[in-house]
Short mmCIF file of C-alpha atoms (C1' of nucleotides) in Angstrom, two decimals:
data_model
loop_
_atom_site.label_atom_id
_atom_site.label_comp_id
_atom_site.label_asym_id
_atom_site.label_seq_id
_atom_site.Cartn_x
_atom_site.Cartn_y
_atom_site.Cartn_z
CA MET A 1 12.53 35.01 44.36
CA PRO A 2 10.35 32.37 42.79
CA GLU A 3 7.44 33.23 40.60
CA LEU A 4 6.48 30.78 37.89
CA PRO A 5 9.17 31.93 35.43
CA GLU A 6 11.90 31.33 38.02
CA VAL A 7 10.51 27.91 38.83
CA GLU A 8 10.40 27.02 35.13
CA THR A 9 13.94 28.36 34.68
CA THR A 10 15.10 26.28 37.64
CA LYS A 11 13.44 23.19 36.25
CA ARG A 12 15.04 23.66 32.84
CA GLY A 13 18.41 24.38 34.42
CA ILE A 14 18.61 21.34 36.65
CA SER A 15 16.75 18.65 34.69
CA PRO A 16 19.61 17.85 32.23
CA TYR A 17 21.79 16.97 35.22
CA LEU A 18 19.16 14.84 36.93
CA GLU A 19 17.07 12.98 34.38
CA GLN A 20 18.05 9.33 33.98
CA GLN A 21 20.58 9.75 36.78
CA THR A 22 20.63 7.89 40.07
CA VAL A 23 20.11 9.53 43.43
CA GLU A 24 22.96 8.04 45.42
CA ARG A 25 22.39 9.70 48.75
CA ILE A 26 19.95 12.12 50.35
CA LYS A 27 21.00 14.32 53.25
CA ILE A 28 18.49 16.31 55.26
CA TYR A 29 20.21 19.05 57.24
CA GLN A 30 17.03 20.84 58.28
CA PRO A 31 13.77 18.89 58.04
CA SER A 32 11.68 21.71 59.42
CA LEU A 33 10.35 23.30 56.26
CA ARG A 34 6.78 24.41 55.65
CA TRP A 35 5.88 20.81 56.33
CA PRO A 36 8.38 18.45 57.94
CA VAL A 37 10.40 16.50 55.40
CA SER A 38 9.12 12.94 55.77
CA ASP A 39 11.50 10.00 56.21
CA ASP A 40 9.70 8.49 53.25
CA ILE A 41 11.80 10.71 51.02
CA MET A 42 14.75 8.43 51.79
CA MET A 43 13.07 5.77 49.67
CA LEU A 44 14.26 7.74 46.68
CA GLN A 45 17.87 6.89 47.46
CA GLY A 46 19.20 4.50 44.84
CA GLN A 47 16.37 5.38 42.46
CA VAL A 48 16.69 6.72 38.93
CA ILE A 49 15.04 10.09 38.28
CA GLU A 50 12.83 9.30 35.31
CA SER A 51 11.64 12.85 34.76
CA VAL A 52 11.70 16.36 36.15
CA SER A 53 8.54 18.38 35.59
CA ARG A 54 6.70 21.45 36.80
CA ARG A 55 3.11 21.87 37.96
CA GLY A 56 2.31 25.43 38.92
CA LYS A 57 5.21 26.43 41.12
CA TYR A 58 5.91 22.87 42.19
CA ILE A 59 8.82 20.88 40.78
CA LEU A 60 8.32 17.11 40.57
CA MET A 61 11.03 14.49 40.31
CA GLN A 62 9.64 11.11 39.39
CA THR A 63 11.11 7.69 40.15
CA ASN A 64 9.74 4.15 40.17
CA MET A 65 9.47 4.37 43.97
CA GLY A 66 7.53 7.62 44.06
CA SER A 67 8.13 11.30 43.44
CA ALA A 68 9.72 14.22 45.18
CA VAL A 69 7.52 17.31 45.17
CA TRP A 70 9.40 20.54 45.81
CA HIS A 71 8.18 24.07 46.35
CA LEU A 72 10.54 27.02 46.66
CA GLY A 73 8.25 29.17 48.79
CA MET A 74 9.30 32.79 49.00
CA SER A 75 13.03 32.43 49.29
CA GLY A 76 13.96 28.94 48.13
CA SER A 77 16.29 27.82 45.38
CA LEU A 78 17.36 24.50 43.91
CA ARG A 79 20.74 24.38 42.28
CA LEU A 80 23.59 22.07 41.47
CA SER A 81 26.84 22.11 43.32
CA SER A 82 30.10 20.33 42.71
CA PRO A 83 31.72 18.03 45.30
CA GLY A 84 34.04 20.56 46.90
CA GLU A 85 31.51 23.27 47.56
CA GLU A 86 31.04 24.00 51.21
CA LEU A 87 27.60 23.94 52.73
CA LYS A 88 26.09 27.38 53.11
CA LYS A 89 23.81 28.65 55.80
CA HIS A 90 20.21 27.66 54.98
CA ASP A 91 21.22 24.74 52.75
CA HIS A 92 18.62 22.31 54.06
CA VAL A 93 18.68 19.33 51.70
CA GLN A 94 21.28 17.76 49.45
CA TRP A 95 20.92 14.97 46.90
CA ASP A 96 24.14 13.43 45.68
CA ILE A 97 23.79 12.31 42.09
CA ASN A 98 25.79 9.51 40.48
CA ASN A 99 27.24 11.89 37.88
CA GLY A 100 29.16 13.81 40.55
CA TRP A 101 26.79 16.74 40.91
CA SER A 102 24.77 17.47 44.01
CA LEU A 103 21.36 19.07 44.12
CA ARG A 104 21.06 21.59 46.93
CA TYR A 105 17.92 23.10 48.37
CA HIS A 106 18.56 26.48 49.96
CA ASP A 107 15.78 28.43 51.68
CA PRO A 108 16.32 31.10 54.37
CA ARG A 109 12.65 31.54 55.24
CA ARG A 110 11.76 27.86 54.98
CA PHE A 111 8.37 28.51 53.42
CA GLY A 112 9.15 25.91 50.79
CA CYS A 113 8.74 22.15 51.07
CA LEU A 114 9.97 18.76 49.99
CA LEU A 115 7.17 16.21 49.97
CA PHE A 116 7.10 12.53 49.10
CA GLN A 117 4.39 11.39 46.72
CA PRO A 118 3.80 7.64 46.56
CA VAL A 119 3.35 5.94 43.19
CA GLY A 120 -0.23 6.23 41.98
CA GLU A 121 -1.14 9.00 44.41
CA THR A 122 -1.52 12.71 43.89
CA LEU A 123 -0.84 14.91 46.88
CA SER A 124 -3.66 17.25 47.79
CA VAL A 125 -1.47 20.31 47.24
CA LEU A 126 -1.24 19.23 43.60
CA SER A 127 -4.74 17.86 43.08
CA HIS A 128 -6.31 21.15 44.13
CA LEU A 129 -4.44 23.21 41.59
CA GLY A 130 -6.23 25.01 38.80
CA VAL A 131 -5.19 25.16 35.16
CA GLU A 132 -1.70 25.99 33.92
CA PRO A 133 -1.62 29.57 32.66
CA LEU A 134 0.46 28.72 29.59
CA THR A 135 -1.95 26.11 28.23
CA ASP A 136 -5.00 26.55 26.02
CA ASP A 137 -7.23 25.57 28.94
CA PHE A 138 -6.43 28.95 30.42
CA ASN A 139 -8.27 31.65 28.50
CA GLY A 140 -10.77 34.47 28.83
CA GLU A 141 -13.79 32.19 28.71
CA TYR A 142 -12.40 30.09 31.55
CA LEU A 143 -11.80 33.12 33.77
CA TYR A 144 -15.16 34.59 32.89
CA ARG A 145 -17.03 31.38 33.68
CA LEU A 146 -15.35 30.79 37.05
CA SER A 147 -15.63 34.39 38.16
CA ARG A 148 -19.41 34.75 37.87
CA LYS A 149 -21.01 35.78 41.18
CA LYS A 150 -17.59 36.26 42.77
CA SER A 151 -17.32 39.50 44.65
CA GLN A 152 -13.65 39.19 45.56
CA PRO A 153 -11.16 41.58 43.94
CA ILE A 154 -9.99 40.38 40.55
CA LYS A 155 -6.39 40.40 41.74
CA VAL A 156 -7.24 37.93 44.48
CA PHE A 157 -9.16 35.85 41.95
CA ILE A 158 -6.32 35.52 39.46
CA MET A 159 -3.84 34.77 42.26
CA ASP A 160 -6.02 31.91 43.54
CA SER A 161 -4.12 28.72 42.73
CA LYS A 162 -7.37 26.74 42.58
CA ILE A 163 -8.34 28.90 39.60
CA VAL A 164 -5.02 29.25 37.82
CA THR A 165 -1.70 28.20 39.21
CA GLY A 166 1.46 30.24 39.09
CA VAL A 167 0.27 33.85 38.85
CA GLY A 168 2.17 35.53 41.67
CA ASN A 169 2.08 38.98 43.14
CA ILE A 170 4.38 40.64 40.61
CA TYR A 171 2.74 39.27 37.51
CA ALA A 172 -0.77 39.77 38.83
CA SER A 173 -0.08 43.49 39.20
CA GLU A 174 1.73 43.72 35.88
CA SER A 175 -0.86 41.87 33.82
CA LEU A 176 -3.77 43.81 35.33
CA PHE A 177 -1.97 47.00 34.40
CA LYS A 178 -1.51 45.84 30.82
CA ALA A 179 -5.15 44.83 30.63
CA GLY A 180 -6.27 48.17 32.09
CA ILE A 181 -8.22 46.51 34.89
CA HIS A 182 -8.27 47.91 38.42
CA PRO A 183 -6.98 45.22 40.83
CA ASN A 184 -9.78 45.91 43.29
CA ARG A 185 -12.61 45.44 40.80
CA SER A 186 -14.97 42.60 41.63
CA ALA A 187 -14.03 39.53 39.64
CA GLY A 188 -17.69 38.90 38.88
CA ARG A 189 -18.11 42.31 37.29
CA VAL A 190 -15.50 41.99 34.56
CA SER A 191 -16.70 41.29 31.04
CA LEU A 192 -15.73 38.33 28.87
CA GLU A 193 -13.89 40.66 26.52
CA ARG A 194 -11.75 42.09 29.27
CA TYR A 195 -11.00 38.60 30.61
CA GLN A 196 -9.84 37.59 27.15
CA ILE A 197 -7.44 40.53 27.09
CA LEU A 198 -6.27 39.77 30.63
CA ALA A 199 -5.64 36.09 29.91
CA GLU A 200 -3.52 37.03 26.90
CA HIS A 201 -1.46 39.46 28.95
CA ILE A 202 -0.90 36.91 31.71
CA LYS A 203 0.37 34.43 29.12
CA GLN A 204 2.55 37.05 27.47
CA VAL A 205 4.15 38.36 30.60
CA LEU A 206 4.89 34.86 31.92
CA ALA A 207 6.22 33.62 28.60
CA TYR A 208 8.38 36.69 28.17
CA SER A 209 9.87 36.28 31.64
CA ILE A 210 10.64 32.63 31.03
CA GLU A 211 12.36 33.68 27.81
CA GLN A 212 14.43 36.22 29.73
CA GLY A 213 15.24 33.68 32.42
CA GLY A 214 16.40 31.41 29.67
CA THR A 215 19.26 33.72 28.86
CA THR A 216 20.84 32.90 32.22
CA LEU A 217 20.46 29.15 31.73
CA ARG A 218 23.94 28.69 30.35
CA ASP A 219 25.60 29.75 33.61
CA PHE A 220 22.85 28.26 35.68
CA ILE A 221 25.05 25.92 37.66
CA ASN A 222 27.02 28.73 39.20
CA ALA A 223 24.32 31.35 39.06
CA ASP A 224 23.78 33.31 42.22
CA GLY A 225 20.09 32.97 41.60
CA ASN A 226 19.23 36.59 41.18
CA PRO A 227 19.21 37.35 37.47
CA GLY A 228 17.04 40.46 37.92
CA TYR A 229 15.84 40.09 34.37
CA PHE A 230 12.30 41.28 34.99
CA LYS A 231 13.25 44.48 36.70
CA GLN A 232 13.60 46.63 33.63
CA SER A 233 10.27 45.57 32.18
CA LEU A 234 8.15 46.25 35.23
CA ASN A 235 5.50 48.92 34.77
CA VAL A 236 3.84 49.14 38.18
CA TYR A 237 5.27 46.63 40.65
CA GLY A 238 7.20 48.50 43.32
CA LYS A 239 6.70 51.78 41.46
CA GLN A 240 4.35 53.54 43.85
CA GLY A 241 4.82 57.31 43.71
CA GLN A 242 6.34 57.16 40.25
CA PRO A 243 4.63 58.32 37.06
CA CYS A 244 2.68 55.81 34.99
CA THR A 245 4.64 54.86 31.87
CA SER A 246 1.48 55.33 29.85
CA CYS A 247 -0.35 58.38 31.23
CA ASN A 248 1.98 59.97 33.84
CA ALA A 249 -0.52 59.61 36.67
CA VAL A 250 1.03 58.56 39.97
CA ILE A 251 1.24 54.81 40.54
CA THR A 252 -0.65 53.79 43.68
CA SER A 253 -0.01 50.95 46.09
CA LYS A 254 -2.64 49.33 48.22
CA VAL A 255 -2.93 46.08 50.15
CA ILE A 256 -5.46 43.78 48.50
CA GLY A 257 -5.99 40.31 49.88
CA GLN A 258 -3.03 40.74 52.23
CA ARG A 259 -0.63 41.47 49.40
CA ASN A 260 0.70 44.81 48.33
CA SER A 261 -0.69 45.73 44.95
CA PHE A 262 0.38 48.36 42.46
CA TYR A 263 -1.69 50.06 39.82
CA CYS A 264 -2.31 53.19 37.82
CA PRO A 265 -5.53 54.77 39.13
CA LYS A 266 -6.15 56.40 35.77
CA CYS A 267 -5.35 53.62 33.28
CA GLN A 268 -6.93 50.86 35.35
CA ARG A 269 -10.68 50.84 35.92
"C1'" DA G 1 -19.96 26.15 50.02
"C1'" DT G 2 -17.42 30.42 50.48
"C1'" DG G 3 -14.26 33.92 52.26
"C1'" DC G 4 -11.09 35.89 55.17
"C1'" DT G 5 -7.13 35.61 58.53
"C1'" DA G 6 -3.26 33.90 60.65
"C1'" DA G 7 0.59 31.37 60.35
"C1'" DC G 8 4.93 29.46 58.90
"C1'" DC G 9 10.40 31.94 58.89
"C1'" DT G 10 14.77 34.91 58.10
"C1'" DG G 11 16.99 38.87 56.01
"C1'" DC G 12 17.26 43.43 54.49
"C1'" DG G 13 16.79 48.32 54.26
"C1'" DC G 14 15.34 52.29 56.48
"C1'" DG G 15 14.79 55.81 60.13
"C1'" DC G 16 16.43 57.20 64.42
"C1'" DT E 1 27.33 51.39 64.40
"C1'" DG E 2 23.45 49.57 66.27
"C1'" DC E 3 18.57 48.72 67.06
"C1'" DG E 4 13.75 48.26 66.13
"C1'" DC E 5 10.39 48.16 62.69
"C1'" DG E 6 8.11 46.97 58.55
"C1'" DC E 7 8.18 44.50 54.68
"C1'" DA E 8 9.34 40.67 51.27
"C1'" DG E 9 8.65 37.03 44.76
"C1'" DG E 10 3.77 31.86 48.60
"C1'" DT E 11 0.02 29.11 50.04
"C1'" DT E 12 -2.54 26.20 53.15
"C1'" DA E 13 -5.27 25.21 57.34
"C1'" DG E 14 -8.71 26.61 59.94
"C1'" DC E 15 -12.14 29.42 61.57
"C1'" DA E 16 -16.28 32.48 60.91
#
DNA sequence: ATGCTAACCTGCGCGC
DNA sequence: TGCGCGCAGGTTAGCA
C-alpha cells in the first residue's frame, strides 16, 4: 500500500490525535519486524509526543526521550483505534494514548519497522536519505548533476532513496511515462532539459496523489486503508497489454532493477 | 567507490 | 474446492 502519498496521508491523519498527547502504554505483540523492535522503545512510555513528521517514507514521532521511527514497508498501516476494538491478525504494536485513542501498527508482511532514535542522534536509515521530492532542492539540475557517468537505468536511479526519497515503483513508472523517457535508458545519458521535465512530473504526480488522499482524511480513523484513489489516474502501471492513452501502442512490462516496470515503447525513448 | 542480488514475510489471484 | 505458483505499493546488508 504505502508510497509516499499514503505515508503523508497517514501522517496527516494521525498527527492531530497524537501531537501534545502522552503515550500511556506501549504494547509489542510481534517484535519481529524488518528489524527487531528494541526494548528502548519502551522509554517512550509516559512521554509527550512533541511532533509527528515525515522523512521520505518514514514517520517520526518525537519526544524529549527520543523518537520513534516507523516505516510501513510494503503492507503496513498505522491507524487509530478506539478502546473496544478487538486486535486483528497482524496488529503488531499498539500505543495507548491519554486521550483514549490507540495507535495500531498493522503489517502482514512485516517489511516495516519501528526503531528507537535517541535524542541528538540520527539513525543511519535516515541520514543516508536523499532530498525530499516535494522541496526545491529536488529539481532537474540536481538529477542531472548526480546522474552523470551513471550507467544504471533511469528508473533505478530515480527510485534510489540516496538520490531522492519516496519515489516508489508506481510513481516512477507513471512519471517516466509523462516525461516521455524510457525507463531503461541510462541515467547518465538523459539531458538536463529532460531531467527538468521529469522532476516536474514527479512533483506533480506525488502532489496530486497526496491531494487525492486528502479527500479520505475525514474518515481516516475508520478507513479500511485502501482508498484506491490513484487507480483511475494511472496511465501505465499495471496496464501491460493495454493501449497507450496517448498513442494506442501496446503498453509493455519489463523487470528493471528487480521491479516490474511499465511503459509505452513508442512514447518513451 | 560502485553495482547488483538476495533477503526479509504473508496474502491473493490465477490456472489446473 | 483445493493446491501450487507467481507476484505484490520497500529497502538495506552484503558480496562481487
